[in-house]
Coordinates of N, CA and C in Angstrom, one line a residue:
Chain A
D158 N 66.4 -51.7 -37.8 CA 66.7 -51.6 -38.3 C 66.9 -50.4 -38.6
V159 N 67.3 -49.0 -38.8 CA 67.2 -47.9 -39.2 C 66.7 -47.9 -40.0
K160 N 65.6 -46.9 -39.9 CA 65.4 -46.4 -41.7 C 64.9 -44.9 -41.8
V161 N 65.8 -44.6 -43.3 CA 65.3 -42.9 -43.7 C 64.8 -43.2 -44.3
T162 N 63.3 -42.4 -44.7 CA 62.3 -42.5 -45.8 C 62.5 -40.9 -46.2
Q163 N 62.4 -41.1 -47.6 CA 62.6 -39.5 -48.5 C 61.1 -39.6 -49.4
S164 N 60.0 -38.5 -48.9 CA 59.1 -38.6 -50.0 C 58.5 -38.7 -51.2
S165 N 59.7 -39.0 -52.1 CA 59.0 -39.2 -53.2 C 60.9 -39.7 -54.1
R166 N 60.7 -40.3 -55.0 CA 62.2 -41.6 -55.6 C 62.4 -40.2 -57.0
Y167 N 60.7 -40.8 -57.6 CA 61.1 -38.8 -58.6 C 60.8 -38.6 -59.0
L168 N 60.4 -36.7 -59.2 CA 60.2 -36.1 -59.3 C 60.2 -35.0 -60.3
V169 N 59.9 -34.0 -60.9 CA 59.7 -33.8 -62.2 C 59.0 -31.9 -62.2
K170 N 59.7 -31.4 -62.1 CA 59.5 -29.8 -61.9 C 59.9 -28.9 -62.5
R171 N 58.7 -27.7 -62.3 CA 59.5 -26.8 -63.9 C 60.4 -25.9 -63.2
T172 N 60.8 -24.7 -64.2 CA 62.4 -24.2 -63.8 C 61.5 -22.7 -62.7
G173 N 62.1 -22.3 -61.7 CA 61.0 -21.7 -60.9 C 60.2 -22.4 -60.0
E174 N 60.0 -23.2 -59.8 CA 59.0 -23.6 -59.2 C 59.5 -24.2 -57.1
K175 N 58.7 -24.1 -56.7 CA 59.4 -24.1 -55.3 C 59.3 -25.2 -55.1
V176 N 60.1 -26.2 -54.3 CA 60.2 -28.0 -54.4 C 61.0 -27.5 -53.2
F177 N 60.0 -28.9 -52.9 CA 60.2 -29.2 -51.1 C 60.7 -30.7 -50.9
L178 N 61.6 -31.1 -50.4 CA 62.6 -32.6 -50.5 C 62.2 -33.3 -49.3
E179 N 61.6 -34.5 -48.5 CA 61.1 -34.6 -47.2 C 62.1 -35.6 -46.9
C180 N 62.6 -35.4 -46.3 CA 63.2 -36.8 -45.0 C 62.9 -37.0 -43.4
V181 N 62.9 -38.3 -43.3 CA 62.5 -38.9 -42.4 C 63.1 -40.2 -41.8
Q182 N 63.4 -39.5 -40.7 CA 64.3 -40.8 -39.6 C 63.4 -40.9 -38.6
D183 N 64.4 -42.7 -38.1 CA 62.8 -43.2 -37.3 C 63.9 -44.0 -36.2
M184 N 65.0 -43.6 -36.0 CA 65.9 -43.9 -35.0 C 66.1 -42.4 -33.8
D185 N 65.9 -41.8 -34.5 CA 66.5 -41.2 -32.5 C 67.2 -40.3 -33.3
H186 N 68.2 -39.9 -34.2 CA 69.1 -39.5 -34.2 C 69.1 -38.1 -34.2
E187 N 70.2 -37.6 -33.7 CA 70.8 -35.9 -34.0 C 70.6 -35.8 -35.0
N188 N 71.4 -35.7 -35.6 CA 71.8 -35.3 -37.6 C 71.5 -35.3 -38.4
M189 N 71.3 -34.7 -39.1 CA 70.8 -35.0 -40.2 C 71.6 -34.5 -41.6
F190 N 71.1 -35.3 -42.5 CA 72.7 -34.7 -44.1 C 71.2 -33.8 -45.3
W191 N 71.9 -33.4 -46.1 CA 71.3 -33.5 -47.0 C 72.7 -33.5 -48.3
Y192 N 72.4 -34.3 -49.3 CA 73.9 -34.5 -50.2 C 73.3 -34.4 -51.5
R193 N 74.1 -33.4 -52.5 CA 73.6 -33.9 -54.0 C 74.2 -35.0 -54.4
Q194 N 73.7 -35.8 -55.5 CA 75.7 -36.4 -56.5 C 74.8 -36.7 -58.1
D195 N 76.1 -36.3 -57.8 CA 75.9 -35.9 -59.7 C 77.6 -36.9 -60.9
P196 N 77.0 -37.7 -62.0 CA 77.7 -38.2 -62.2 C 79.6 -37.4 -62.6
G197 N 80.2 -38.6 -62.1 CA 81.5 -37.7 -61.5 C 82.2 -36.8 -60.7
L198 N 80.9 -36.5 -59.9 CA 81.2 -35.6 -58.8 C 81.6 -35.8 -57.3
G199 N 80.3 -37.5 -57.7 CA 80.0 -37.8 -56.1 C 79.3 -37.3 -55.6
L200 N 79.9 -37.3 -54.9 CA 78.1 -36.6 -52.8 C 79.2 -35.7 -53.0
R201 N 77.6 -34.4 -52.5 CA 78.6 -33.4 -52.1 C 77.6 -32.4 -50.6
L202 N 77.7 -32.2 -50.5 CA 77.0 -32.0 -48.9 C 76.2 -30.7 -49.5
I203 N 75.1 -30.3 -48.7 CA 74.6 -28.8 -49.2 C 74.4 -28.1 -48.2
Y204 N 73.9 -29.5 -46.9 CA 73.0 -28.9 -45.6 C 73.3 -29.8 -44.7
F205 N 73.8 -29.6 -43.5 CA 73.5 -30.1 -42.6 C 72.7 -29.7 -41.1
S206 N 72.4 -30.7 -40.6 CA 71.6 -30.1 -38.7 C 72.5 -30.9 -38.3
Y207 N 72.3 -30.9 -36.7 CA 72.8 -31.2 -35.6 C 72.2 -30.8 -34.9
D208 N 70.9 -30.4 -34.3 CA 69.8 -31.0 -33.7 C 68.4 -29.8 -34.4
V209 N 67.5 -29.5 -33.6 CA 66.3 -29.3 -34.3 C 66.6 -28.1 -34.2
K210 N 65.9 -27.5 -35.4 CA 66.3 -26.1 -35.3 C 67.2 -25.0 -35.6
M211 N 68.4 -26.7 -36.1 CA 69.8 -25.9 -35.9 C 70.4 -26.7 -37.7
K212 N 71.0 -25.6 -38.1 CA 71.5 -26.2 -39.4 C 72.7 -25.3 -39.6
E213 N 73.7 -26.2 -40.8 CA 74.9 -25.5 -41.0 C 75.1 -26.0 -42.4
K214 N 75.8 -25.2 -42.7 CA 75.8 -24.9 -44.5 C 77.2 -26.3 -44.6
G215 N 76.8 -27.1 -46.1 CA 77.4 -27.3 -46.5 C 78.6 -26.7 -47.5
D216 N 79.1 -27.8 -48.2 CA 80.0 -27.5 -49.6 C 78.7 -26.5 -50.6
I217 N 77.9 -27.0 -50.5 CA 77.5 -26.5 -51.9 C 76.3 -25.8 -51.5
P218 N 75.4 -24.8 -50.3 CA 74.6 -24.8 -50.0 C 73.7 -23.9 -50.5
E219 N 73.9 -23.2 -52.1 CA 74.0 -21.5 -52.6 C 72.7 -22.2 -53.1
G220 N 71.0 -21.5 -53.4 CA 70.2 -21.9 -54.3 C 69.4 -22.8 -53.6
Y221 N 70.0 -23.0 -52.5 CA 69.4 -24.4 -51.3 C 68.9 -23.7 -49.6
S222 N 68.1 -24.1 -48.8 CA 67.2 -23.7 -47.7 C 67.2 -24.8 -47.2
V223 N 67.0 -25.1 -45.5 CA 66.9 -26.3 -45.2 C 65.9 -25.8 -43.7
S224 N 65.3 -26.9 -43.3 CA 64.0 -26.6 -41.8 C 64.4 -27.9 -41.4
R225 N 64.3 -27.6 -40.3 CA 63.8 -29.3 -39.5 C 64.0 -28.8 -38.3
E226 N 62.0 -29.0 -37.7 CA 61.4 -28.2 -36.7 C 60.6 -29.3 -35.4
K227 N 61.4 -30.8 -36.5 CA 60.8 -32.0 -35.7 C 62.6 -32.6 -36.0
K228 N 62.3 -33.3 -35.0 CA 63.4 -34.2 -34.6 C 64.5 -35.1 -35.8
E229 N 62.9 -35.8 -36.1 CA 63.0 -36.9 -37.2 C 62.6 -36.5 -39.4
R230 N 62.4 -35.2 -39.4 CA 62.4 -34.6 -40.2 C 63.8 -33.4 -40.2
F231 N 63.7 -33.7 -41.5 CA 64.9 -32.4 -42.4 C 64.1 -32.2 -43.6
S232 N 64.2 -31.8 -44.6 CA 63.6 -30.6 -45.3 C 64.3 -29.6 -46.3
L233 N 64.8 -30.2 -47.1 CA 65.6 -29.2 -48.1 C 64.7 -28.7 -48.9
I234 N 64.8 -27.1 -48.9 CA 64.0 -26.8 -50.2 C 64.8 -25.8 -51.0
L235 N 64.1 -25.7 -52.2 CA 64.6 -25.1 -53.8 C 64.3 -24.2 -53.6
E236 N 64.2 -22.8 -53.3 CA 63.2 -21.8 -53.7 C 62.6 -21.9 -55.3
S237 N 63.4 -21.9 -55.5 CA 63.0 -21.6 -57.3 C 64.0 -22.4 -58.4
A238 N 64.3 -23.4 -58.2 CA 64.0 -24.9 -58.8 C 64.6 -24.3 -60.3
S239 N 66.3 -24.0 -60.7 CA 66.3 -24.4 -61.5 C 67.1 -25.2 -62.5
T240 N 67.1 -25.6 -64.0 CA 67.8 -27.2 -65.0 C 69.2 -27.3 -63.9
N241 N 70.2 -26.4 -63.6 CA 71.1 -26.7 -62.8 C 71.1 -27.6 -61.2
Q242 N 69.8 -27.8 -61.2 CA 69.8 -28.2 -59.6 C 69.4 -29.5 -60.2
T243 N 68.6 -30.0 -61.1 CA 68.3 -32.1 -61.6 C 69.8 -32.5 -61.1
S244 N 69.7 -33.4 -59.9 CA 70.6 -34.3 -59.2 C 69.7 -35.5 -58.8
M245 N 70.5 -36.2 -57.9 CA 70.8 -36.7 -56.9 C 70.4 -36.5 -55.9
Y246 N 68.7 -36.0 -55.1 CA 68.9 -35.4 -53.8 C 69.4 -36.4 -52.7
L247 N 70.5 -37.3 -51.8 CA 70.7 -38.0 -50.4 C 70.3 -37.5 -49.6
C248 N 69.8 -38.3 -48.5 CA 69.0 -37.7 -47.3 C 69.8 -38.7 -46.4
A249 N 71.0 -38.1 -44.8 CA 71.5 -39.4 -44.4 C 70.8 -39.2 -42.8
S250 N 70.7 -40.0 -42.2 CA 71.2 -39.3 -40.8 C 71.9 -40.2 -39.9
S251 N 72.2 -39.8 -38.4 CA 73.5 -39.9 -37.9 C 73.5 -39.6 -36.3
L252 N 73.8 -40.4 -35.7 CA 73.6 -40.2 -34.1 C 74.9 -39.6 -33.7
Q253 N 75.0 -38.7 -32.9 CA 76.4 -38.2 -32.8 C 77.2 -39.0 -31.6
G254 N 78.5 -38.8 -32.3 CA 79.6 -39.7 -31.2 C 80.7 -39.7 -32.6
T255 N 81.6 -40.6 -31.9 CA 82.5 -41.2 -32.8 C 82.8 -42.4 -33.9
T256 N 81.8 -43.1 -33.7 CA 81.3 -44.0 -34.8 C 80.4 -43.3 -35.3
D257 N 79.4 -42.8 -35.6 CA 78.5 -41.7 -36.5 C 78.8 -42.3 -37.3
T258 N 77.9 -43.5 -37.5 CA 77.8 -44.1 -39.1 C 76.7 -43.3 -39.9
Q259 N 76.7 -43.3 -40.7 CA 75.5 -42.2 -41.5 C 74.8 -43.4 -42.1
Y260 N 73.4 -43.4 -41.9 CA 72.3 -44.3 -42.6 C 72.0 -43.5 -43.8
F261 N 71.5 -43.4 -45.4 CA 70.9 -42.8 -46.2 C 69.9 -43.5 -47.1
G262 N 68.7 -42.8 -47.0 CA 67.1 -43.1 -47.9 C 67.9 -43.4 -49.3
P263 N 66.4 -43.9 -49.9 CA 66.8 -44.2 -51.1 C 67.2 -43.2 -51.9
G264 N 67.2 -42.3 -52.0 CA 67.1 -40.7 -52.7 C 66.0 -40.3 -53.7
T265 N 66.3 -38.9 -54.2 CA 64.9 -38.6 -54.6 C 65.2 -38.1 -55.9
R266 N 65.8 -38.4 -57.4 CA 66.0 -38.0 -58.2 C 64.9 -37.1 -58.7
L267 N 65.1 -36.1 -59.0 CA 65.0 -34.7 -59.7 C 64.9 -34.2 -60.8
T268 N 64.1 -33.3 -61.3 CA 64.9 -33.4 -62.7 C 63.7 -31.9 -63.0
V269 N 64.4 -30.6 -63.6 CA 64.2 -29.2 -63.2 C 64.0 -29.0 -65.0
L270 N 63.2 -29.0 -65.5 CA 62.1 -28.6 -66.9 C 62.8 -27.5 -67.2
Chain B
D257 N 90.4 -31.0 -45.1 CA 90.0 -31.8 -44.9 C 91.2 -33.3 -45.9
A258 N 92.5 -34.2 -45.0 CA 92.5 -35.1 -45.6 C 91.5 -35.7 -46.6
K259 N 92.2 -36.0 -47.8 CA 91.8 -36.8 -48.9 C 92.0 -38.3 -49.2
T260 N 91.1 -39.1 -50.4 CA 91.7 -40.2 -50.1 C 91.7 -40.3 -51.8
T261 N 91.9 -41.4 -52.5 CA 92.6 -41.7 -53.6 C 92.6 -42.9 -53.9
Q262 N 91.6 -43.2 -54.7 CA 91.0 -44.7 -55.8 C 90.9 -45.0 -56.6
P263 N 91.3 -46.7 -56.7 CA 91.2 -46.5 -58.7 C 89.2 -46.2 -59.1
N264 N 89.3 -45.8 -60.4 CA 88.2 -45.6 -60.3 C 87.5 -47.6 -61.0
S265 N 88.0 -48.2 -61.3 CA 87.5 -49.2 -61.5 C 87.8 -50.5 -60.7
M266 N 87.6 -51.6 -60.8 CA 88.2 -53.1 -60.5 C 87.6 -54.3 -61.1
E267 N 88.0 -54.7 -61.1 CA 86.7 -56.2 -61.8 C 87.1 -57.5 -61.0
S268 N 86.4 -58.6 -60.6 CA 86.8 -59.6 -59.9 C 85.4 -60.4 -60.7
N269 N 85.9 -61.8 -60.4 CA 85.3 -62.8 -60.6 C 84.2 -63.3 -59.0
E270 N 83.2 -64.0 -59.2 CA 82.3 -63.8 -58.5 C 83.1 -65.0 -57.4
E271 N 83.0 -65.2 -56.6 CA 83.1 -66.0 -55.3 C 84.7 -65.9 -54.9
E272 N 85.3 -64.6 -55.6 CA 86.6 -64.9 -55.5 C 86.7 -64.0 -54.7
P273 N 88.4 -63.6 -53.3 CA 88.5 -62.5 -53.0 C 88.6 -61.3 -53.3
V274 N 88.1 -60.1 -53.3 CA 88.6 -58.6 -53.4 C 89.4 -57.9 -52.7
H275 N 90.4 -57.4 -52.6 CA 91.0 -56.4 -52.5 C 90.7 -54.5 -53.1
L276 N 90.3 -53.5 -52.7 CA 89.5 -52.8 -53.1 C 91.0 -51.6 -52.2
P277 N 92.0 -51.1 -53.1 CA 92.9 -50.5 -52.1 C 92.6 -48.7 -51.6
C278 N 93.1 -48.2 -51.0 CA 92.3 -46.9 -50.8 C 94.0 -46.2 -50.3
N279 N 94.1 -45.2 -50.9 CA 95.6 -44.3 -50.2 C 94.7 -42.5 -50.0
H280 N 95.4 -43.2 -48.1 CA 95.0 -41.8 -47.4 C 96.7 -40.9 -46.9
S281 N 97.3 -40.5 -48.4 CA 99.0 -40.3 -47.2 C 98.3 -39.5 -46.1
T282 N 97.6 -38.0 -46.4 CA 97.8 -37.2 -45.4 C 97.0 -37.0 -44.4
I283 N 96.9 -38.8 -43.9 CA 95.7 -39.1 -42.2 C 96.2 -38.3 -41.5
S284 N 95.4 -37.6 -40.8 CA 95.5 -37.2 -39.3 C 96.1 -38.5 -38.3
G285 N 96.0 -38.4 -37.5 CA 96.2 -39.1 -35.7 C 94.6 -39.4 -35.3
T286 N 93.4 -38.5 -35.5 CA 92.4 -38.8 -35.4 C 91.3 -39.2 -35.9
D287 N 91.6 -39.6 -37.6 CA 90.9 -39.6 -38.6 C 90.5 -41.4 -38.7
Y288 N 89.5 -41.7 -38.6 CA 88.5 -42.5 -39.2 C 88.2 -42.7 -39.9
I289 N 88.8 -44.8 -40.7 CA 88.9 -45.1 -41.7 C 87.2 -45.4 -41.9
H290 N 86.4 -44.9 -43.1 CA 85.0 -45.3 -43.1 C 85.2 -46.2 -44.2
W291 N 84.4 -47.1 -44.8 CA 83.8 -47.6 -46.0 C 82.8 -48.0 -46.0
Y292 N 82.1 -47.2 -47.1 CA 81.0 -47.5 -47.6 C 80.4 -47.8 -49.4
R293 N 79.4 -48.4 -49.0 CA 79.5 -48.6 -51.0 C 77.7 -48.2 -51.5
Q294 N 77.7 -47.6 -52.4 CA 76.3 -47.6 -53.3 C 76.0 -48.7 -54.0
L295 N 75.0 -49.4 -53.8 CA 74.4 -50.5 -55.1 C 73.5 -49.6 -56.2
P296 N 73.2 -49.9 -56.9 CA 72.5 -48.8 -57.7 C 71.2 -48.6 -57.4
S297 N 70.9 -48.4 -58.0 CA 70.1 -46.8 -57.8 C 69.1 -47.2 -56.2
Q298 N 70.6 -47.4 -55.5 CA 70.1 -47.4 -53.7 C 71.3 -45.4 -53.3
G299 N 70.4 -45.3 -52.6 CA 71.3 -44.8 -50.7 C 73.1 -45.4 -50.4
P300 N 73.8 -45.0 -50.7 CA 75.0 -45.2 -50.1 C 74.6 -46.1 -48.4
E301 N 75.5 -47.2 -48.2 CA 75.0 -48.1 -47.2 C 77.0 -48.2 -46.6
Y302 N 76.9 -48.4 -45.0 CA 77.6 -48.2 -44.4 C 78.5 -49.9 -44.6
V303 N 79.7 -50.0 -44.6 CA 80.7 -51.4 -45.2 C 81.4 -51.5 -43.4
I304 N 82.1 -50.4 -43.4 CA 83.1 -51.0 -42.2 C 84.1 -49.5 -41.6
H305 N 84.4 -49.4 -40.5 CA 85.2 -48.3 -40.4 C 86.7 -49.0 -39.3
G306 N 87.1 -48.1 -38.9 CA 88.1 -48.6 -37.8 C 89.2 -47.3 -37.8
L307 N 90.5 -47.5 -37.0 CA 91.0 -46.2 -36.5 C 92.5 -47.0 -36.7
T308 N 93.3 -48.0 -36.0 CA 94.6 -48.8 -36.5 C 94.5 -49.9 -36.7
S309 N 93.7 -50.6 -36.3 CA 93.4 -52.3 -36.4 C 93.0 -52.6 -37.1
N310 N 93.2 -53.6 -37.6 CA 92.6 -54.1 -38.6 C 90.8 -54.9 -37.9
V311 N 89.8 -54.5 -38.8 CA 89.3 -55.0 -38.6 C 88.0 -55.8 -39.3
N312 N 87.4 -56.9 -38.9 CA 86.8 -57.7 -39.9 C 84.5 -57.4 -39.3
N313 N 84.3 -57.1 -40.5 CA 82.5 -57.5 -40.2 C 81.3 -58.7 -40.9
R314 N 80.7 -58.7 -40.9 CA 80.1 -59.9 -41.8 C 80.1 -59.5 -42.9
M315 N 80.0 -58.5 -43.3 CA 80.3 -58.3 -44.6 C 81.9 -58.6 -45.0
A316 N 82.8 -57.5 -44.1 CA 84.0 -56.8 -45.0 C 85.1 -57.1 -43.5
S317 N 85.9 -57.1 -44.7 CA 87.7 -56.8 -43.8 C 88.0 -55.3 -44.1
L318 N 88.5 -54.9 -42.8 CA 89.5 -53.4 -43.6 C 90.8 -54.2 -42.9
A319 N 92.0 -53.8 -43.5 CA 93.0 -54.1 -42.8 C 94.1 -52.5 -43.3
I320 N 94.3 -52.1 -42.0 CA 95.3 -50.9 -42.2 C 96.7 -51.1 -42.1
A321 N 97.0 -50.0 -43.4 CA 98.4 -50.0 -43.2 C 99.7 -49.5 -41.5
E322 N 100.3 -50.3 -41.5 CA 100.4 -49.8 -40.1 C 101.3 -48.2 -40.0
D323 N 101.3 -47.1 -41.6 CA 101.7 -45.9 -41.1 C 100.6 -45.7 -41.2
R324 N 99.6 -46.4 -41.5 CA 97.9 -44.9 -41.5 C 97.9 -44.4 -43.6
K325 N 99.1 -44.8 -43.9 CA 99.0 -43.9 -45.0 C 97.8 -44.5 -46.4
S326 N 97.5 -45.4 -45.9 CA 96.7 -46.7 -46.8 C 95.9 -47.8 -46.3
S327 N 94.6 -48.1 -47.0 CA 93.9 -49.5 -46.5 C 93.3 -50.2 -47.4
T328 N 92.7 -51.4 -46.9 CA 92.5 -52.5 -48.1 C 91.1 -52.8 -47.9
L329 N 89.7 -52.6 -48.5 CA 89.1 -53.2 -48.2 C 88.9 -54.9 -48.8
I330 N 88.1 -55.6 -48.2 CA 88.5 -57.2 -48.7 C 87.0 -57.6 -48.6
L331 N 86.6 -57.7 -49.6 CA 85.9 -58.9 -49.5 C 85.9 -60.3 -50.3
H332 N 85.4 -61.4 -49.1 CA 86.1 -62.5 -48.9 C 85.5 -63.5 -50.2
R333 N 84.7 -63.0 -50.5 CA 84.3 -64.0 -51.7 C 83.3 -63.2 -52.2
A334 N 83.4 -62.4 -53.5 CA 82.7 -61.4 -54.3 C 81.3 -62.7 -54.6
T335 N 80.1 -61.8 -54.9 CA 78.9 -62.6 -55.2 C 78.3 -61.3 -56.0
L336 N 78.0 -61.3 -57.3 CA 76.9 -60.6 -57.9 C 76.5 -59.2 -57.4
R337 N 75.7 -59.4 -56.2 CA 75.3 -58.5 -55.5 C 76.1 -57.5 -54.6
D338 N 77.6 -57.8 -54.7 CA 78.8 -57.1 -54.6 C 79.2 -55.8 -55.4
A339 N 78.9 -56.0 -56.3 CA 78.7 -54.9 -57.6 C 78.2 -53.4 -57.2
A340 N 78.9 -52.8 -57.0 CA 78.3 -51.3 -56.6 C 79.9 -50.4 -56.6
V341 N 79.7 -49.1 -56.3 CA 81.2 -48.3 -56.2 C 81.3 -47.7 -54.5
Y342 N 81.8 -48.8 -54.5 CA 82.3 -48.3 -53.1 C 83.5 -47.0 -52.7
Y343 N 83.2 -46.4 -51.4 CA 83.9 -45.6 -51.2 C 84.8 -45.8 -50.3
C344 N 85.4 -44.9 -50.1 CA 86.7 -44.7 -49.1 C 87.1 -43.4 -48.4
I345 N 86.6 -43.5 -46.7 CA 85.8 -41.7 -46.4 C 86.2 -40.9 -44.7
L346 N 87.5 -40.3 -45.0 CA 88.2 -40.2 -43.5 C 87.3 -39.5 -42.6
R347 N 87.5 -39.4 -41.3 CA 86.5 -38.9 -40.8 C 87.3 -38.5 -39.5
D348 N 87.7 -37.2 -39.5 CA 88.3 -36.4 -38.3 C 86.8 -36.2 -37.1
V349 N 87.3 -37.4 -36.2 CA 87.0 -37.1 -34.4 C 87.6 -35.9 -33.9
G350 N 88.1 -35.0 -34.3 CA 89.2 -34.5 -33.4 C 89.4 -33.4 -32.3
G351 N 87.8 -32.8 -33.1 CA 86.8 -31.8 -32.1 C 86.9 -30.8 -33.0
G352 N 86.2 -30.0 -33.1 CA 86.3 -28.8 -34.1 C 84.6 -28.6 -34.3
S353 N 84.5 -27.8 -35.5 CA 83.1 -27.7 -35.9 C 83.1 -28.5 -37.4
T354 N 83.6 -30.0 -37.0 CA 83.2 -30.8 -38.3 C 81.6 -30.9 -38.2
F355 N 81.4 -31.3 -37.5 CA 80.0 -32.0 -37.2 C 79.6 -33.2 -38.3
N356 N 81.0 -34.4 -38.0 CA 80.3 -35.6 -38.7 C 79.7 -35.4 -39.4
K357 N 81.1 -34.6 -41.1 CA 80.5 -34.4 -41.8 C 81.7 -35.7 -42.4
F358 N 80.9 -36.4 -43.8 CA 81.6 -36.6 -44.9 C 81.7 -36.3 -45.5
Y359 N 83.8 -37.1 -46.6 CA 83.4 -36.4 -47.6 C 84.1 -37.6 -48.7
F360 N 82.4 -37.2 -49.9 CA 82.9 -38.8 -50.3 C 83.8 -38.5 -51.5
G361 N 84.3 -39.5 -51.7 CA 84.9 -38.8 -53.8 C 84.1 -39.9 -55.0
S362 N 85.0 -40.4 -55.2 CA 84.6 -40.5 -56.2 C 83.9 -42.6 -56.8
G363 N 84.9 -42.3 -55.3 CA 85.0 -44.2 -55.3 C 85.5 -45.0 -56.8
T364 N 85.8 -46.5 -56.8 CA 85.8 -47.2 -57.4 C 84.8 -48.0 -57.5
K365 N 84.4 -48.0 -58.9 CA 83.6 -48.6 -59.2 C 83.5 -50.6 -59.6
L366 N 83.0 -52.2 -58.1 CA 83.4 -52.9 -58.9 C 82.5 -52.9 -59.9
N367 N 83.3 -54.6 -60.7 CA 82.4 -55.1 -61.3 C 82.3 -56.4 -61.3
V368 N 82.0 -57.0 -61.1 CA 81.7 -59.4 -60.8 C 81.1 -60.0 -61.6
K369 N 81.8 -59.9 -62.6 CA 81.6 -61.5 -63.6 C 81.3 -62.5 -63.0
P370 N 80.2 -63.1 -63.6 CA 80.1 -64.3 -63.2 C 80.8 -65.6 -63.2

């Protein structure tokens, strides 16, 4: 079974802190994604990566950056956390191809105080 | 990107079939129709996908209208564990720079009554 793991299920940080969210997948997938999920807004794509060291902005990249130094690991970075970044963060991965099913991690609920 | 429209919520009785509708009137010829669901406190999980023909797997069936402007996810016998938010998503494989992006709407919240 494909497994996507995220470093924390729950995280509480203070405004202005630098926050790292880690995601690891074990199926040698080329593509990895970061979404945030907010009530009434569904899932929104922040960034995605289709190869090591490659990244593309999603729909809401402002306030975030990403890093992909190894194929299996994709990190989301909040340079200076703000209260409006309180959300559920979901990581996903997929193979490249027409079926490209996305496999999601369990999510990290981040609270910024 | 082509959009989908789903009812906000639906209710079903346990062990009865459930038909979850999705409208996608602006679908293009290269859009695949994907369904995902999200159980409480979990990330979304893949359910089924198709292009033109109806599809079946162990979880569900997908019925696609002949003009492809709508589709229906069918759960043959709903269980309490099927209570989730179900997302209907269009995935364009026509090339360009979409790079496998999925657009999740608000989905349909399915409530299953015992």
